[in-house]
mmCIF file of C-alpha atoms in Angstrom:
data_model
loop_
_atom_site.group_PDB
_atom_site.id
_atom_site.type_symbol
_atom_site.label_atom_id
_atom_site.label_comp_id
_atom_site.label_asym_id
_atom_site.label_seq_id
_atom_site.Cartn_x
_atom_site.Cartn_y
_atom_site.Cartn_z
ATOM 1 C CA MET A 19 14.194 12.104 1.776
ATOM 2 C CA LYS A 20 13.901 9.517 4.538
ATOM 3 C CA PRO A 21 12.968 5.981 3.456
ATOM 4 C CA LEU A 22 9.522 6.011 5.053
ATOM 5 C CA GLN A 23 8.834 9.406 3.486
ATOM 6 C CA SER A 24 9.570 7.863 0.100
ATOM 7 C CA VAL A 25 7.204 4.973 0.852
ATOM 8 C CA ALA A 26 4.496 7.348 2.119
ATOM 9 C CA MET A 27 4.822 9.634 -0.920
ATOM 10 C CA GLY A 28 4.610 6.607 -3.181
ATOM 11 C CA LEU A 29 1.427 5.414 -1.489
ATOM 12 C CA LEU A 30 0.007 8.923 -1.706
ATOM 13 C CA ILE A 31 0.589 8.925 -5.465
ATOM 14 C CA VAL A 32 -1.102 5.506 -5.659
ATOM 15 C CA ALA A 33 -4.068 6.773 -3.627
ATOM 16 C CA LEU A 34 -4.587 9.989 -5.609
ATOM 17 C CA THR A 35 -6.145 10.092 -9.049
ATOM 18 C CA ALA A 36 -5.991 13.018 -11.480
ATOM 19 C CA ARG A 37 -7.717 12.020 -14.718
ATOM 20 C CA ILE A 38 -6.784 13.781 -17.944
ATOM 21 C CA GLN A 39 -8.538 12.359 -21.008
ATOM 22 C CA GLY A 40 -8.936 9.003 -19.265
ATOM 23 C CA TYR A 41 -5.317 8.733 -18.150
ATOM 24 C CA ASP A 42 -4.166 9.182 -14.566
ATOM 25 C CA ALA A 43 -1.716 12.105 -14.471
ATOM 26 C CA LEU A 44 -0.344 10.578 -11.253
ATOM 27 C CA PRO A 45 0.276 7.023 -12.468
ATOM 28 C CA ASP A 46 0.267 4.429 -9.721
ATOM 29 C CA PHE A 47 3.382 2.749 -11.072
ATOM 30 C CA VAL A 48 5.397 5.902 -10.266
ATOM 31 C CA GLY A 49 4.163 5.638 -6.705
ATOM 32 C CA TRP A 50 5.150 1.978 -6.512
ATOM 33 C CA VAL A 51 8.650 2.848 -7.733
ATOM 34 C CA LEU A 52 8.963 5.253 -4.777
ATOM 35 C CA VAL A 53 7.676 2.541 -2.433
ATOM 36 C CA VAL A 54 10.218 -0.015 -3.644
ATOM 37 C CA LEU A 55 13.056 2.526 -3.410
ATOM 38 C CA GLY A 56 12.131 3.368 0.188
ATOM 39 C CA ALA A 57 11.682 -0.292 1.121
ATOM 40 C CA ARG A 58 15.072 -1.206 -0.324
ATOM 41 C CA ARG A 59 16.749 1.668 1.563
ATOM 42 C CA LEU A 60 15.184 0.313 4.755
ATOM 43 C CA GLY A 61 16.501 -3.160 3.970
ATOM 44 C CA LEU A 62 13.043 -4.733 4.174
ATOM 45 C CA SER A 63 12.364 -8.241 2.910
ATOM 46 C CA ASP A 64 12.558 -9.609 -0.587
ATOM 47 C CA LEU A 65 8.955 -10.750 -0.104
ATOM 48 C CA LEU A 66 7.865 -7.126 0.288
ATOM 49 C CA THR A 67 9.909 -6.129 -2.752
ATOM 50 C CA GLY A 68 8.213 -8.881 -4.750
ATOM 51 C CA LEU A 69 4.740 -7.822 -3.621
ATOM 52 C CA VAL A 70 5.490 -4.202 -4.501
ATOM 53 C CA GLY A 71 6.820 -5.406 -7.865
ATOM 54 C CA ALA A 72 3.535 -7.248 -8.464
ATOM 55 C CA ALA A 73 1.555 -4.132 -7.536
ATOM 56 C CA LEU A 74 3.743 -2.095 -9.882
ATOM 57 C CA ALA A 75 3.197 -4.567 -12.739
ATOM 58 C CA VAL A 76 -0.581 -4.605 -12.264
ATOM 59 C CA SER A 77 -0.658 -0.804 -12.090
ATOM 60 C CA LEU A 78 1.197 -0.604 -15.414
ATOM 61 C CA VAL A 79 -1.503 -2.709 -17.046
ATOM 62 C CA VAL A 80 -4.544 -0.993 -15.519
ATOM 63 C CA TRP A 81 -3.223 2.528 -16.181
ATOM 64 C CA TRP A 82 -4.503 2.322 -19.769
ATOM 65 C CA PRO A 83 -8.119 3.573 -20.177
ATOM 66 C CA PRO A 84 -9.222 0.655 -22.429
ATOM 67 C CA VAL A 85 -8.155 -1.813 -19.733
ATOM 68 C CA GLN A 86 -10.002 0.222 -17.085
ATOM 69 C CA ASP A 87 -13.137 0.244 -19.252
ATOM 70 C CA ALA A 88 -12.937 -3.508 -19.812
ATOM 71 C CA LEU A 89 -12.521 -4.214 -16.088
ATOM 72 C CA GLY A 90 -15.487 -1.991 -15.258
ATOM 73 C CA GLU A 91 -17.737 -3.533 -17.898
ATOM 74 C CA LEU A 92 -17.000 -7.190 -17.125
ATOM 75 C CA HIS A 93 -17.483 -7.316 -13.353
ATOM 76 C CA PRO A 94 -16.578 -5.109 -10.374
ATOM 77 C CA SER A 95 -14.773 -8.036 -8.758
ATOM 78 C CA LEU A 96 -12.047 -7.660 -11.380
ATOM 79 C CA TRP A 97 -11.164 -4.224 -9.975
ATOM 80 C CA TRP A 98 -11.003 -5.782 -6.536
ATOM 81 C CA ALA A 99 -8.715 -8.541 -7.833
ATOM 82 C CA ALA A 100 -6.474 -5.906 -9.414
ATOM 83 C CA THR A 101 -6.046 -4.229 -6.004
ATOM 84 C CA LEU A 102 -4.991 -7.406 -4.188
ATOM 85 C CA PRO A 103 -1.238 -7.019 -4.902
ATOM 86 C CA GLN A 104 -1.435 -3.450 -3.549
ATOM 87 C CA LEU A 105 -3.197 -4.572 -0.386
ATOM 88 C CA ALA A 106 -0.818 -7.497 0.083
ATOM 89 C CA ALA A 107 2.168 -5.151 -0.230
ATOM 90 C CA CYS A 108 0.647 -2.721 2.288
ATOM 91 C CA ALA A 109 -0.112 -5.523 4.759
ATOM 92 C CA GLN A 110 3.413 -6.929 4.478
ATOM 93 C CA LEU A 111 4.888 -3.440 4.861
ATOM 94 C CA CYS A 112 2.886 -2.874 8.049
ATOM 95 C CA ARG A 113 3.892 -6.286 9.394
ATOM 96 C CA GLU A 114 7.594 -5.727 8.776
ATOM 97 C CA LEU A 115 7.547 -2.213 10.204
ATOM 98 C CA ALA A 116 5.660 -3.470 13.284
ATOM 99 C CA THR A 117 8.364 -6.111 13.785
ATOM 100 C CA ARG A 118 11.070 -3.498 13.415
ATOM 101 C CA SER A 119 9.390 -1.064 15.823
ATOM 102 C CA ALA A 120 8.800 -3.868 18.343
ATOM 103 C CA ALA A 121 12.517 -4.713 18.244
ATOM 104 C CA ALA A 122 13.182 -1.062 19.094
ATOM 105 C CA ALA A 123 10.654 -1.211 21.977
ATOM 106 C CA ASP A 124 8.470 1.439 20.332
ATOM 107 C CA ARG A 125 5.213 0.006 21.675
ATOM 108 C CA ARG A 126 2.904 2.740 20.429
ATOM 109 C CA ALA A 127 4.188 2.472 16.843
ATOM 110 C CA THR A 128 4.044 -1.317 17.061
ATOM 111 C CA ALA A 129 0.406 -1.219 18.179
ATOM 112 C CA TRP A 130 -0.608 1.191 15.415
ATOM 113 C CA LEU A 131 1.245 -0.757 12.733
ATOM 114 C CA ARG A 132 -0.260 -4.054 13.863
ATOM 115 C CA THR A 133 -3.692 -2.418 13.822
ATOM 116 C CA ALA A 134 -3.006 -1.144 10.310
ATOM 117 C CA THR A 135 -1.990 -4.679 9.265
ATOM 118 C CA VAL A 136 -5.337 -6.038 10.447
ATOM 119 C CA LEU A 137 -7.283 -3.189 8.840
ATOM 120 C CA VAL A 138 -5.554 -3.736 5.495
ATOM 121 C CA GLY A 139 -6.440 -7.431 5.712
ATOM 122 C CA VAL A 140 -10.060 -6.595 6.459
ATOM 123 C CA SER A 141 -10.045 -4.143 3.548
ATOM 124 C CA ALA A 142 -8.873 -6.922 1.252
ATOM 125 C CA ALA A 143 -11.558 -9.349 2.439
ATOM 126 C CA ALA A 144 -14.528 -6.983 2.774
ATOM 127 C CA PRO A 145 -15.363 -6.823 -0.947
ATOM 128 C CA VAL A 146 -15.712 -10.627 -0.998
ATOM 129 C CA ILE A 147 -18.539 -10.338 1.519
ATOM 130 C CA ALA A 148 -20.151 -7.523 -0.446
ATOM 131 C CA PHE A 149 -19.928 -9.503 -3.709
ATOM 132 C CA SER A 150 -21.223 -12.717 -2.165
ATOM 133 C CA ALA A 151 -24.224 -10.975 -0.625
ATOM 134 C CA ASP A 152 -25.174 -9.376 -3.958
ATOM 135 C CA SER A 153 -24.992 -6.046 -2.203
ATOM 136 C CA SER A 154 -25.944 -2.833 -3.864
ATOM 137 C CA ASP A 155 -23.442 -0.495 -5.419
ATOM 138 C CA ASP A 156 -23.804 1.711 -2.330
ATOM 139 C CA VAL A 157 -22.472 -1.039 -0.067
ATOM 140 C CA LEU A 158 -19.551 -1.674 -2.383
ATOM 141 C CA ALA A 159 -18.812 2.056 -2.541
ATOM 142 C CA ALA A 160 -18.813 2.170 1.271
ATOM 143 C CA VAL A 161 -16.407 -0.772 1.415
ATOM 144 C CA TYR A 162 -14.041 0.949 -0.999
ATOM 145 C CA ALA A 163 -14.323 4.243 0.927
ATOM 146 C CA ALA A 164 -13.381 2.432 4.134
ATOM 147 C CA ALA A 165 -10.395 0.866 2.356
ATOM 148 C CA ALA A 166 -9.315 4.329 1.205
ATOM 149 C CA GLY A 167 -9.502 5.472 4.828
ATOM 150 C CA VAL A 168 -7.211 2.605 5.832
ATOM 151 C CA VAL A 169 -4.673 3.612 3.168
ATOM 152 C CA LEU A 170 -4.860 7.208 4.406
ATOM 153 C CA LEU A 171 -4.187 5.985 7.952
ATOM 154 C CA LEU A 172 -1.162 4.059 6.703
ATOM 155 C CA ILE A 173 0.198 7.098 4.860
ATOM 156 C CA VAL A 174 -0.171 9.255 7.991
ATOM 157 C CA LEU A 175 1.554 6.603 10.114
ATOM 158 C CA LEU A 176 4.457 6.347 7.678
ATOM 159 C CA PHE A 177 5.010 10.099 7.631
ATOM 160 C CA SER A 178 4.697 10.188 11.442
ATOM 161 C CA TYR A 179 7.279 7.452 11.976
ATOM 162 C CA ALA A 180 9.759 8.524 9.285
ATOM 163 C CA ALA A 181 12.210 10.043 11.787
ATOM 164 C CA ARG A 182 12.130 7.189 14.312
ATOM 165 C CA PRO A 183 15.511 5.453 14.703
ATOM 166 C CA TRP A 184 14.102 2.086 13.587
ATOM 167 C CA ALA A 185 12.771 3.705 10.390
ATOM 168 C CA LEU A 186 16.088 5.096 9.181
ATOM 169 C CA ALA A 187 18.274 3.570 6.500
ATOM 170 C CA GLY A 188 21.824 2.416 6.965
ATOM 171 C CA ASP A 189 23.679 1.754 10.190
ATOM 172 C CA ALA A 190 21.131 3.473 12.453
ATOM 173 C CA ALA A 191 18.352 1.087 11.442
ATOM 174 C CA ASP A 192 20.646 -1.931 11.325
ATOM 175 C CA ALA A 193 21.661 -1.308 14.924
ATOM 176 C CA VAL A 194 18.009 -1.327 15.974
ATOM 177 C CA ALA A 195 16.560 -4.191 13.915
ATOM 178 C CA PRO A 196 18.236 -6.656 11.546
ATOM 179 C CA ARG A 197 17.034 -7.342 8.015
ATOM 180 C CA THR A 198 13.691 -9.147 8.230
ATOM 181 C CA GLY A 199 14.338 -11.534 5.350
ATOM 182 C CA GLY A 200 11.396 -13.227 3.705
ATOM 183 C CA SER A 201 9.915 -14.971 6.741
#
């Protein structure tokens, strides 16, 4: 499996939910393990690895139905806060891949990945506006649906770019773009 395919499959597992007696049969933490494995094979930054690790840790905690119930009962903003490490990891992933594709002069991929970076950022901020405006549950549901659409776009982009030279592990990718580090 190519590194970006691993990342895309991991994000797909994170995005999908299959509830069986309150538990997700496709636990998000399994998806985040695939994401970190793909990111490491690509030689992406330690910052990204740390953000994915944070998303993995949060997903381990919120996988349990009693935790999910508690988050839902206290305030919907807690669910939003629990998604922030995921969104931060996705934004950083898009940013690093856009840098790598730009170094390879793949302008179309760079444009799409930069657009995805902005959309992920907007997806992270949009619930704040909905919460501050005391919006109805319908508005919040629309915000979350739009965020899901952004994640779907990212998954499609990752699968689409998996075979590009800048997206390959090992010497082929190193020849195109050096390790991005943490900056």
